PDB file of C-alpha atoms in Angstrom:
ATOM      1  CA  UNK A   1     119.010 103.102 118.277  1.00 77.00           C
ATOM      2  CA  UNK A   2     116.988 102.515 115.148  1.00 86.00           C
ATOM      3  CA  UNK A   3     113.637 104.147 114.307  1.00 94.00           C
ATOM      4  CA  UNK A   4     111.847 102.828 111.230  1.00 97.00           C
ATOM      5  CA  UNK A   5     109.310 105.132 109.411  1.00 97.00           C
ATOM      6  CA  UNK A   6     107.496 104.183 106.235  1.00 97.00           C
ATOM      7  CA  UNK A   7     104.294 103.138 104.669  1.00 98.00           C
ATOM      8  CA  UNK A   8     102.073 100.183 104.908  1.00 98.00           C
ATOM      9  CA  UNK A   9     100.573  99.173 101.609  1.00 97.00           C
ATOM     10  CA  UNK A  10      96.922  98.744 100.900  1.00 95.00           C
ATOM     11  CA  UNK A  11      96.176  95.023 101.000  1.00 94.00           C
ATOM     12  CA  UNK A  12      98.366  93.463  98.330  1.00 96.00           C
ATOM     13  CA  UNK A  13      95.538  91.650  96.582  1.00 95.00           C
ATOM     14  CA  UNK A  14      93.422  94.750  96.254  1.00 93.00           C
ATOM     15  CA  UNK A  15      92.765  96.614  93.002  1.00 93.00           C
ATOM     16  CA  UNK A  16      93.554  99.747  94.960  1.00 93.00           C
ATOM     17  CA  UNK A  17      97.184  98.832  95.159  1.00 94.00           C
ATOM     18  CA  UNK A  18      97.814  97.475  91.691  1.00 91.00           C
ATOM     19  CA  UNK A  19     100.671  99.382  90.085  1.00 95.00           C
ATOM     20  CA  UNK A  20     101.812 100.467  93.509  1.00 98.00           C
ATOM     21  CA  UNK A  21     103.994  97.554  94.386  1.00 98.00           C
ATOM     22  CA  UNK A  22     107.433  96.564  93.184  1.00 98.00           C
ATOM     23  CA  UNK A  23     110.958  97.891  93.204  1.00 97.00           C
ATOM     24  CA  UNK A  24     110.269 101.271  91.555  1.00 98.00           C
ATOM     25  CA  UNK A  25     107.497 101.921  94.154  1.00 98.00           C
ATOM     26  CA  UNK A  26     109.794 101.002  97.068  1.00 98.00           C
ATOM     27  CA  UNK A  27     112.414 103.282  95.586  1.00 97.00           C
ATOM     28  CA  UNK A  28     109.857 106.104  95.401  1.00 97.00           C
ATOM     29  CA  UNK A  29     108.956 105.489  99.035  1.00 96.00           C
ATOM     30  CA  UNK A  30     112.612 105.742  99.957  1.00 96.00           C
ATOM     31  CA  UNK A  31     112.963 109.002  98.060  1.00 94.00           C
ATOM     32  CA  UNK A  32     110.194 110.331 100.230  1.00 94.00           C
ATOM     33  CA  UNK A  33     112.150 109.299 103.343  1.00 94.00           C
ATOM     34  CA  UNK A  34     110.865 105.823 104.149  1.00 96.00           C
ATOM     35  CA  UNK A  35     113.219 103.135 105.429  1.00 97.00           C
ATOM     36  CA  UNK A  36     110.588 100.345 105.806  1.00 98.00           C
ATOM     37  CA  UNK A  37     107.764  98.919 103.667  1.00 98.00           C
ATOM     38  CA  UNK A  38     104.848  96.931 105.314  1.00 98.00           C
ATOM     39  CA  UNK A  39     103.286  94.468 103.016  1.00 98.00           C
ATOM     40  CA  UNK A  40      99.666  94.222 104.210  1.00 97.00           C
ATOM     41  CA  UNK A  41      98.325  90.765 103.187  1.00 97.00           C
ATOM     42  CA  UNK A  42      94.797  89.702 103.846  1.00 93.00           C
ATOM     43  CA  UNK A  43      94.637  85.985 103.989  1.00 93.00           C
ATOM     44  CA  UNK A  44      90.930  85.200 103.661  1.00 89.00           C
ATOM     45  CA  UNK A  45      89.289  87.764 101.496  1.00 86.00           C
ATOM     46  CA  UNK A  46      88.201  86.930  97.961  1.00 88.00           C
ATOM     47  CA  UNK A  47      91.252  86.589  95.745  1.00 92.00           C
ATOM     48  CA  UNK A  48      93.678  86.989  98.654  1.00 93.00           C
ATOM     49  CA  UNK A  49      96.290  84.562 100.141  1.00 95.00           C
ATOM     50  CA  UNK A  50      94.274  81.495 100.716  1.00 94.00           C
ATOM     51  CA  UNK A  51      92.879  81.537  97.175  1.00 94.00           C
ATOM     52  CA  UNK A  52      96.397  81.376  95.728  1.00 97.00           C
ATOM     53  CA  UNK A  53      99.044  80.939  98.358  1.00 97.00           C
ATOM     54  CA  UNK A  54     101.820  80.217  95.758  1.00 97.00           C
ATOM     55  CA  UNK A  55     101.198  83.565  94.043  1.00 97.00           C
ATOM     56  CA  UNK A  56     101.345  85.500  97.188  1.00 98.00           C
ATOM     57  CA  UNK A  57     104.281  83.778  98.603  1.00 98.00           C
ATOM     58  CA  UNK A  58     106.221  84.604  95.485  1.00 98.00           C
ATOM     59  CA  UNK A  59     105.151  88.191  95.624  1.00 98.00           C
ATOM     60  CA  UNK A  60     106.285  88.469  99.207  1.00 98.00           C
ATOM     61  CA  UNK A  61     109.619  86.861  98.367  1.00 98.00           C
ATOM     62  CA  UNK A  62     110.128  89.175  95.457  1.00 98.00           C
ATOM     63  CA  UNK A  63     109.368  92.165  97.622  1.00 98.00           C
ATOM     64  CA  UNK A  64     111.782  90.979 100.216  1.00 98.00           C
ATOM     65  CA  UNK A  65     114.511  90.678  97.586  1.00 98.00           C
ATOM     66  CA  UNK A  66     113.705  94.184  96.170  1.00 98.00           C
ATOM     67  CA  UNK A  67     113.702  95.911  99.529  1.00 98.00           C
ATOM     68  CA  UNK A  68     117.039  94.261 100.374  1.00 98.00           C
ATOM     69  CA  UNK A  69     118.575  95.731  97.168  1.00 98.00           C
ATOM     70  CA  UNK A  70     117.385  99.165  98.306  1.00 97.00           C
ATOM     71  CA  UNK A  71     118.671  98.872 101.899  1.00 97.00           C
ATOM     72  CA  UNK A  72     115.158  99.081 103.284  1.00 97.00           C
ATOM     73  CA  UNK A  73     113.455  97.046 105.968  1.00 98.00           C
ATOM     74  CA  UNK A  74     110.428  94.904 105.041  1.00 98.00           C
ATOM     75  CA  UNK A  75     107.509  93.893 107.332  1.00 98.00           C
ATOM     76  CA  UNK A  76     105.662  90.781 106.249  1.00 98.00           C
ATOM     77  CA  UNK A  77     102.057  91.010 107.571  1.00 98.00           C
ATOM     78  CA  UNK A  78      99.443  88.338 108.169  1.00 97.00           C
ATOM     79  CA  UNK A  79      96.154  90.173 108.041  1.00 92.00           C
ATOM     80  CA  UNK A  80      93.402  88.448 110.028  1.00 87.00           C
ATOM     81  CA  UNK A  81      91.188  91.383 110.891  1.00 74.00           C
ATOM     82  CA  UNK A  82      87.443  90.712 111.191  1.00 75.00           C
ATOM     83  CA  UNK A  83      86.818  94.180 109.811  1.00 65.00           C
ATOM     84  CA  UNK A  84      83.748  94.352 107.407  1.00 57.00           C
ATOM     85  CA  UNK A  85      83.343  90.578 107.217  1.00 62.00           C
ATOM     86  CA  UNK A  86      81.064  88.896 109.745  1.00 64.00           C
ATOM     87  CA  UNK A  87      82.251  85.390 108.804  1.00 70.00           C
ATOM     88  CA  UNK A  88      85.693  86.232 110.202  1.00 76.00           C
ATOM     89  CA  UNK A  89      86.257  85.792 113.924  1.00 84.00           C
ATOM     90  CA  UNK A  90      89.397  87.864 114.328  1.00 90.00           C
ATOM     91  CA  UNK A  91      91.087  84.852 115.949  1.00 94.00           C
ATOM     92  CA  UNK A  92      94.486  83.942 114.352  1.00 95.00           C
ATOM     93  CA  UNK A  93      94.185  80.456 115.629  1.00 96.00           C
ATOM     94  CA  UNK A  94      91.553  79.814 112.909  1.00 94.00           C
ATOM     95  CA  UNK A  95      94.452  79.706 110.392  1.00 95.00           C
ATOM     96  CA  UNK A  96      97.272  78.509 112.658  1.00 97.00           C
ATOM     97  CA  UNK A  97      98.363  75.631 110.369  1.00 98.00           C
ATOM     98  CA  UNK A  98      98.411  78.030 107.372  1.00 98.00           C
ATOM     99  CA  UNK A  99     100.320  80.668 109.336  1.00 98.00           C
ATOM    100  CA  UNK A 100     102.941  78.250 110.511  1.00 98.00           C
ATOM    101  CA  UNK A 101     103.402  77.033 107.039  1.00 98.00           C
ATOM    102  CA  UNK A 102     103.705  80.559 105.496  1.00 98.00           C
ATOM    103  CA  UNK A 103     106.085  81.978 108.107  1.00 98.00           C
ATOM    104  CA  UNK A 104     108.168  78.818 108.086  1.00 98.00           C
ATOM    105  CA  UNK A 105     108.613  79.095 104.391  1.00 98.00           C
ATOM    106  CA  UNK A 106     109.315  82.837 104.313  1.00 98.00           C
ATOM    107  CA  UNK A 107     111.742  82.741 107.244  1.00 98.00           C
ATOM    108  CA  UNK A 108     113.669  79.838 105.639  1.00 98.00           C
ATOM    109  CA  UNK A 109     113.816  81.759 102.376  1.00 98.00           C
ATOM    110  CA  UNK A 110     115.247  84.708 104.249  1.00 98.00           C
ATOM    111  CA  UNK A 111     117.740  82.506 106.124  1.00 98.00           C
ATOM    112  CA  UNK A 112     118.856  80.729 102.967  1.00 98.00           C
ATOM    113  CA  UNK A 113     119.429  84.046 101.137  1.00 98.00           C
ATOM    114  CA  UNK A 114     120.986  85.947 104.122  1.00 98.00           C
ATOM    115  CA  UNK A 115     118.196  88.463 104.298  1.00 98.00           C
ATOM    116  CA  UNK A 116     118.094  89.946 107.761  1.00 97.00           C
ATOM    117  CA  UNK A 117     116.008  93.056 107.003  1.00 98.00           C
ATOM    118  CA  UNK A 118     112.648  91.314 107.471  1.00 98.00           C
ATOM    119  CA  UNK A 119     110.334  91.729 110.408  1.00 98.00           C
ATOM    120  CA  UNK A 120     107.418  89.318 110.824  1.00 98.00           C
ATOM    121  CA  UNK A 121     103.997  90.712 111.818  1.00 98.00           C
ATOM    122  CA  UNK A 122     102.248  87.464 112.654  1.00 98.00           C
ATOM    123  CA  UNK A 123      98.618  88.605 113.348  1.00 96.00           C
ATOM    124  CA  UNK A 124      97.240  92.031 112.364  1.00 95.00           C
ATOM    125  CA  UNK A 125      94.381  93.325 114.496  1.00 95.00           C
ATOM    126  CA  UNK A 126      93.117  90.298 116.347  1.00 95.00           C
ATOM    127  CA  UNK A 127      89.800  90.599 118.296  1.00 94.00           C
ATOM    128  CA  UNK A 128      89.685  87.339 120.226  1.00 94.00           C
ATOM    129  CA  UNK A 129      91.168  88.166 123.600  1.00 96.00           C
ATOM    130  CA  UNK A 130      94.822  88.446 124.517  1.00 98.00           C
ATOM    131  CA  UNK A 131      94.997  84.946 125.993  1.00 98.00           C
ATOM    132  CA  UNK A 132      94.113  83.467 122.575  1.00 97.00           C
ATOM    133  CA  UNK A 133      96.532  85.831 120.697  1.00 98.00           C
ATOM    134  CA  UNK A 134      99.365  84.849 123.068  1.00 98.00           C
ATOM    135  CA  UNK A 135      98.657  81.158 122.595  1.00 98.00           C
ATOM    136  CA  UNK A 136      98.789  81.593 118.829  1.00 98.00           C
ATOM    137  CA  UNK A 137     101.977  83.640 118.999  1.00 98.00           C
ATOM    138  CA  UNK A 138     103.862  81.123 121.116  1.00 98.00           C
ATOM    139  CA  UNK A 139     103.006  78.455 118.417  1.00 98.00           C
ATOM    140  CA  UNK A 140     104.184  80.565 115.461  1.00 98.00           C
ATOM    141  CA  UNK A 141     107.241  82.348 116.908  1.00 98.00           C
ATOM    142  CA  UNK A 142     109.417  79.169 117.159  1.00 98.00           C
ATOM    143  CA  UNK A 143     108.610  78.337 113.511  1.00 98.00           C
ATOM    144  CA  UNK A 144     110.417  81.588 112.606  1.00 98.00           C
ATOM    145  CA  UNK A 145     113.194  81.496 115.128  1.00 98.00           C
ATOM    146  CA  UNK A 146     114.159  77.990 114.159  1.00 98.00           C
ATOM    147  CA  UNK A 147     115.259  79.503 110.816  1.00 98.00           C
ATOM    148  CA  UNK A 148     116.221  82.899 112.057  1.00 98.00           C
ATOM    149  CA  UNK A 149     117.068  83.004 115.803  1.00 98.00           C
ATOM    150  CA  UNK A 150     117.450  86.736 115.867  1.00 98.00           C
ATOM    151  CA  UNK A 151     114.247  87.563 113.881  1.00 98.00           C
ATOM    152  CA  UNK A 152     112.109  90.506 115.097  1.00 98.00           C
ATOM    153  CA  UNK A 153     108.498  89.343 115.372  1.00 98.00           C
ATOM    154  CA  UNK A 154     105.693  91.831 115.848  1.00 98.00           C
ATOM    155  CA  UNK A 155     102.616  90.427 117.739  1.00 98.00           C
ATOM    156  CA  UNK A 156      99.305  92.163 117.344  1.00 97.00           C
ATOM    157  CA  UNK A 157      97.390  93.024 120.474  1.00 98.00           C
ATOM    158  CA  UNK A 158      93.711  92.588 121.088  1.00 97.00           C
ATOM    159  CA  UNK A 159      90.831  94.757 119.879  1.00 95.00           C
ATOM    160  CA  UNK A 160      92.442  95.780 116.547  1.00 95.00           C
ATOM    161  CA  UNK A 161      95.743  96.378 118.242  1.00 97.00           C
ATOM    162  CA  UNK A 162      94.364  98.895 120.618  1.00 97.00           C
ATOM    163  CA  UNK A 163      94.794  97.003 123.882  1.00 98.00           C
ATOM    164  CA  UNK A 164      98.599  97.467 124.095  1.00 98.00           C
ATOM    165  CA  UNK A 165      98.279  97.395 127.866  1.00 97.00           C
ATOM    166  CA  UNK A 166      97.324  93.671 128.017  1.00 98.00           C
ATOM    167  CA  UNK A 167     100.772  92.196 127.505  1.00 98.00           C
ATOM    168  CA  UNK A 168     102.176  94.577 130.049  1.00 98.00           C
ATOM    169  CA  UNK A 169     100.584  92.299 132.602  1.00 97.00           C
ATOM    170  CA  UNK A 170     100.804  89.038 130.608  1.00 98.00           C
ATOM    171  CA  UNK A 171     103.742  89.121 128.265  1.00 98.00           C
ATOM    172  CA  UNK A 172     104.740  86.333 125.833  1.00 97.00           C
ATOM    173  CA  UNK A 173     107.117  83.725 127.122  1.00 96.00           C
ATOM    174  CA  UNK A 174     110.480  85.152 128.160  1.00 95.00           C
ATOM    175  CA  UNK A 175     112.088  82.544 125.958  1.00 96.00           C
ATOM    176  CA  UNK A 176     111.349  84.937 123.050  1.00 97.00           C
ATOM    177  CA  UNK A 177     112.036  88.190 124.846  1.00 95.00           C
ATOM    178  CA  UNK A 178     114.762  89.239 122.427  1.00 97.00           C
ATOM    179  CA  UNK A 179     112.447  88.630 119.428  1.00 98.00           C
ATOM    180  CA  UNK A 180     109.089  90.051 120.277  1.00 98.00           C
ATOM    181  CA  UNK A 181     107.606  93.461 119.830  1.00 98.00           C
ATOM    182  CA  UNK A 182     104.028  94.440 120.485  1.00 98.00           C
ATOM    183  CA  UNK A 183     101.889  96.240 117.909  1.00 98.00           C
ATOM    184  CA  UNK A 184      99.767  99.335 118.577  1.00 98.00           C
ATOM    185  CA  UNK A 185      97.472 100.788 115.930  1.00 98.00           C
ATOM    186  CA  UNK A 186      96.239 104.359 115.989  1.00 98.00           C
ATOM    187  CA  UNK A 187      93.776 106.293 113.874  1.00 97.00           C
ATOM    188  CA  UNK A 188      94.086 109.963 115.053  1.00 96.00           C
ATOM    189  CA  UNK A 189      90.458 110.965 114.888  1.00 95.00           C
ATOM    190  CA  UNK A 190      89.216 107.872 116.714  1.00 95.00           C
ATOM    191  CA  UNK A 191      92.020 106.682 119.214  1.00 93.00           C
ATOM    192  CA  UNK A 192      93.389 109.696 120.938  1.00 94.00           C
ATOM    193  CA  UNK A 193      92.113 108.350 124.330  1.00 96.00           C
ATOM    194  CA  UNK A 194      94.519 105.355 123.847  1.00 97.00           C
ATOM    195  CA  UNK A 195      97.696 107.320 123.934  1.00 97.00           C
ATOM    196  CA  UNK A 196      97.892 106.963 127.766  1.00 97.00           C
ATOM    197  CA  UNK A 197      98.046 103.230 127.570  1.00 98.00           C
ATOM    198  CA  UNK A 198     100.608 103.568 124.743  1.00 98.00           C
ATOM    199  CA  UNK A 199     102.855 105.673 126.979  1.00 97.00           C
ATOM    200  CA  UNK A 200     102.493 103.150 129.867  1.00 97.00           C
ATOM    201  CA  UNK A 201     103.328 100.235 127.577  1.00 97.00           C
ATOM    202  CA  UNK A 202     106.526 101.914 126.398  1.00 97.00           C
ATOM    203  CA  UNK A 203     107.842 101.700 129.959  1.00 96.00           C
ATOM    204  CA  UNK A 204     107.459  97.981 130.002  1.00 97.00           C
ATOM    205  CA  UNK A 205     107.444  96.585 126.415  1.00 97.00           C
ATOM    206  CA  UNK A 206     109.133  96.972 123.073  1.00 97.00           C
ATOM    207  CA  UNK A 207     106.307  98.485 120.915  1.00 98.00           C
ATOM    208  CA  UNK A 208     105.888  99.135 117.230  1.00 98.00           C
ATOM    209  CA  UNK A 209     103.142 101.302 115.680  1.00 98.00           C
ATOM    210  CA  UNK A 210     102.808  99.087 112.617  1.00 98.00           C
ATOM    211  CA  UNK A 211      99.608 100.910 111.357  1.00 98.00           C
ATOM    212  CA  UNK A 212      98.414 104.453 111.894  1.00 98.00           C
ATOM    213  CA  UNK A 213      96.767 107.253 110.098  1.00 97.00           C
ATOM    214  CA  UNK A 214      95.780 110.897 110.613  1.00 95.00           C
ATOM    215  CA  UNK A 215      92.150 110.183 109.921  1.00 95.00           C
ATOM    216  CA  UNK A 216      89.192 108.117 111.259  1.00 92.00           C
ATOM    217  CA  UNK A 217      89.585 104.356 111.699  1.00 91.00           C
ATOM    218  CA  UNK A 218      87.513 103.511 108.692  1.00 89.00           C
ATOM    219  CA  UNK A 219      89.835 105.440 106.469  1.00 88.00           C
ATOM    220  CA  UNK A 220      87.586 108.530 106.053  1.00 89.00           C
ATOM    221  CA  UNK A 221      88.225 112.111 107.222  1.00 89.00           C
ATOM    222  CA  UNK A 222      88.532 114.416 108.841  1.00 91.00           C
ATOM    223  CA  UNK A 223      92.217 114.978 109.060  1.00 92.00           C
ATOM    224  CA  UNK A 224      93.116 115.236 112.812  1.00 94.00           C
ATOM    225  CA  UNK A 225      96.555 116.831 112.667  1.00 93.00           C
ATOM    226  CA  UNK A 226      96.921 117.679 116.448  1.00 93.00           C
ATOM    227  CA  UNK A 227      96.074 114.120 117.513  1.00 96.00           C
ATOM    228  CA  UNK A 228      98.519 112.820 114.913  1.00 96.00           C
ATOM    229  CA  UNK A 229     101.298 115.198 116.145  1.00 95.00           C
ATOM    230  CA  UNK A 230     100.809 113.870 119.681  1.00 96.00           C
ATOM    231  CA  UNK A 231     101.277 110.235 118.477  1.00 97.00           C
ATOM    232  CA  UNK A 232     104.474 111.212 116.753  1.00 97.00           C
ATOM    233  CA  UNK A 233     105.683 113.062 119.842  1.00 96.00           C
ATOM    234  CA  UNK A 234     105.018 109.864 121.864  1.00 96.00           C
ATOM    235  CA  UNK A 235     107.098 107.924 119.228  1.00 97.00           C
ATOM    236  CA  UNK A 236     110.041 110.365 119.138  1.00 95.00           C
ATOM    237  CA  UNK A 237     111.328 109.861 122.756  1.00 89.00           C
ATOM    238  CA  UNK A 238     110.680 113.502 123.633  1.00 83.00           C
ATOM    239  CA  UNK A 239     109.588 112.993 127.250  1.00 85.00           C
ATOM    240  CA  UNK A 240     109.977 110.602 130.240  1.00 91.00           C
ATOM    241  CA  UNK A 241     106.326 109.742 129.736  1.00 93.00           C
ATOM    242  CA  UNK A 242     107.038 108.154 126.460  1.00 94.00           C
ATOM    243  CA  UNK A 243     110.616 106.771 126.850  1.00 94.00           C
ATOM    244  CA  UNK A 244     110.975 104.731 123.632  1.00 94.00           C
ATOM    245  CA  UNK A 245     112.021 105.763 120.190  1.00 95.00           C
ATOM    246  CA  UNK A 246     109.183 103.908 118.509  1.00 97.00           C
ATOM    247  CA  UNK A 247     108.999 102.900 114.786  1.00 97.00           C
ATOM    248  CA  UNK A 248     105.816 103.381 112.737  1.00 98.00           C
ATOM    249  CA  UNK A 249     104.177 102.715 109.393  1.00 98.00           C
ATOM    250  CA  UNK A 250     101.443 104.992 108.049  1.00 98.00           C
ATOM    251  CA  UNK A 251      98.289 103.627 106.269  1.00 96.00           C
ATOM    252  CA  UNK A 252      98.334 103.671 103.278  1.00 96.00           C
ATOM    253  CA  UNK A 253     100.313 103.467 100.053  1.00 98.00           C
ATOM    254  CA  UNK A 254      97.654 103.013  97.562  1.00 97.00           C
ATOM    255  CA  UNK A 255      94.855 104.676  95.566  1.00 96.00           C
ATOM    256  CA  UNK A 256      91.580 103.697  97.324  1.00 94.00           C
ATOM    257  CA  UNK A 257      89.109 106.498  97.360  1.00 93.00           C
ATOM    258  CA  UNK A 258      89.467 107.355 100.995  1.00 93.00           C
ATOM    259  CA  UNK A 259      91.147 110.048 103.061  1.00 94.00           C
ATOM    260  CA  UNK A 260      93.974 107.731 104.349  1.00 95.00           C
ATOM    261  CA  UNK A 261      95.368 106.995 100.916  1.00 96.00           C
ATOM    262  CA  UNK A 262      98.587 108.783  99.985  1.00 96.00           C
ATOM    263  CA  UNK A 263      97.581 108.925  96.332  1.00 97.00           C
ATOM    264  CA  UNK A 264      94.412 109.848  94.403  1.00 95.00           C
ATOM    265  CA  UNK A 265      92.679 107.284  92.281  1.00 94.00           C
ATOM    266  CA  UNK A 266      94.709 106.701  89.048  1.00 93.00           C
ATOM    267  CA  UNK A 267      98.112 105.529  90.214  1.00 96.00           C
ATOM    268  CA  UNK A 268     100.930 105.750  92.730  1.00 97.00           C
ATOM    269  CA  UNK A 269     103.137 108.446  91.182  1.00 96.00           C
ATOM    270  CA  UNK A 270     104.371 111.921  92.360  1.00 95.00           C
ATOM    271  CA  UNK A 271     101.937 113.974  90.336  1.00 94.00           C
ATOM    272  CA  UNK A 272      98.987 112.135  91.826  1.00 96.00           C
ATOM    273  CA  UNK A 273      99.409 112.764  95.533  1.00 96.00           C
ATOM    274  CA  UNK A 274      96.253 112.956  97.620  1.00 95.00           C
ATOM    275  CA  UNK A 275      94.589 116.367  97.625  1.00 93.00           C
ATOM    276  CA  UNK A 276      92.700 115.691 100.879  1.00 93.00           C
ATOM    277  CA  UNK A 277      93.095 118.614 103.329  1.00 90.00           C
ATOM    278  CA  UNK A 278      92.167 119.676 106.848  1.00 85.00           C
ATOM    279  CA  UNK A 279      89.916 122.690 107.460  1.00 84.00           C
ATOM    280  CA  UNK A 280      92.813 125.036 106.918  1.00 86.00           C
ATOM    281  CA  UNK A 281      93.638 123.639 103.449  1.00 89.00           C
ATOM    282  CA  UNK A 282      96.793 121.726 104.701  1.00 90.00           C
ATOM    283  CA  UNK A 283      97.210 118.681 102.480  1.00 92.00           C
ATOM    284  CA  UNK A 284      97.428 115.306 104.138  1.00 93.00           C
ATOM    285  CA  UNK A 285     100.027 114.162 101.660  1.00 94.00           C
ATOM    286  CA  UNK A 286     102.245 117.178 102.516  1.00 93.00           C
ATOM    287  CA  UNK A 287     101.911 116.263 106.144  1.00 95.00           C
ATOM    288  CA  UNK A 288     103.058 112.712 105.597  1.00 95.00           C
ATOM    289  CA  UNK A 289     106.114 113.841 103.584  1.00 94.00           C
ATOM    290  CA  UNK A 290     107.043 116.343 106.209  1.00 93.00           C
ATOM    291  CA  UNK A 291     106.974 113.508 108.849  1.00 95.00           C
ATOM    292  CA  UNK A 292     109.182 111.408 106.595  1.00 92.00           C
ATOM    293  CA  UNK A 293     111.733 113.933 105.443  1.00 83.00           C
ATOM    294  CA  UNK A 294     111.127 117.154 107.353  1.00 64.00           C
ATOM    295  CA  UNK A 295     109.473 119.074 104.521  1.00 50.00           C
ATOM    296  CA  UNK A 296     112.182 118.462 101.942  1.00 50.00           C
ATOM    297  CA  UNK A 297     110.669 117.482  98.691  1.00 53.00           C
ATOM    298  CA  UNK A 298     113.168 115.416  96.577  1.00 55.00           C
ATOM    299  CA  UNK A 299     113.660 116.098  92.944  1.00 57.00           C
ATOM    300  CA  UNK A 300     111.553 113.199  91.916  1.00 55.00           C
ATOM    301  CA  UNK A 301     108.489 114.360  93.898  1.00 53.00           C
TER     302      UNK A 301
END
C-alpha cells in the first residue's frame, strides 16, 4: 500500500511561484518529507497554458524528468476552475480538444522515456455537473491509456471537487476501473461538513485528496487545526468508517501573501517559512512539516 504526501505548487504561471519550481525545489520538498509534487497549471488565465502551450509543456516535461531523478511522484494537473473569473464556465469540455492534445503528448513523452511515476489529474475543480465531467473524462482517459495502459488518472468531481459522493452512484466506465481515482478537495475552515461524504466514498471508490489546506477555501485564515487533523485521520486508515489509506497534496508551495502559502513573500527557502499561526501561536508551517515528517526537522531546514 502506497500513500503519497506532498505539496501542490501555486499555479505554475504565477509570479507567486517563480523561483519555487525546479529540481532544487523538489529536492527541498523531499527533505521535508514529500514524495509527490503536484504541478498546478491553469490553462486559460492571462499568461498561462493557452497563451504559450509550448513553454508550459516543456516546463511540465522538465519537471517530470527532475522528479524522476529524485524518486518522487509527479501529478500533472489541468486547472479549469471558474474561481474568480466569470468568463470561465468550470466545464472541462470547453477545452476538450486542447486537453486531449496536452495529455496525449505528455503521456507519450512519459511512455517513450520509461517514466511511470506520473499521475494525470485531468480536470481540477469542475463546476458543470458530474454528467458533463464524466463525459469529458471518458474522452480524455483513452488518450492517456493508449500510451500508458497502467496510468493513474485522477478525475475531479463536481462543485470544486466537493461532491465526491456523485461517482459513488455513477462511476466512470468500468473499462478504466484500474486507472481511475476520484479527487476530493478540502479546506479545513470551510469544508468540515463534507467529511461524511468523503468517508462514504472511501468505501466504494479509490479517492485522492489532490488539494487541501488548513485554512479557508479562499486561502485566508484562520488556521483550523482540529478540522485538519480530522481530515488526516480520515486519510490514515485509522477506523472502519474511513477504510482507505488516502494520498494527499497540501496547497501550496509558493509565496503568495495568503495563509495557505508555505513560505512568506520573498522566496521558497528554509529561512522564509510562513509565520502564520493559530490563536495559540502554533505556526502553520510547523504543522505541515510535522504532517510530512513527524516533527523531525532535517539539517537543511
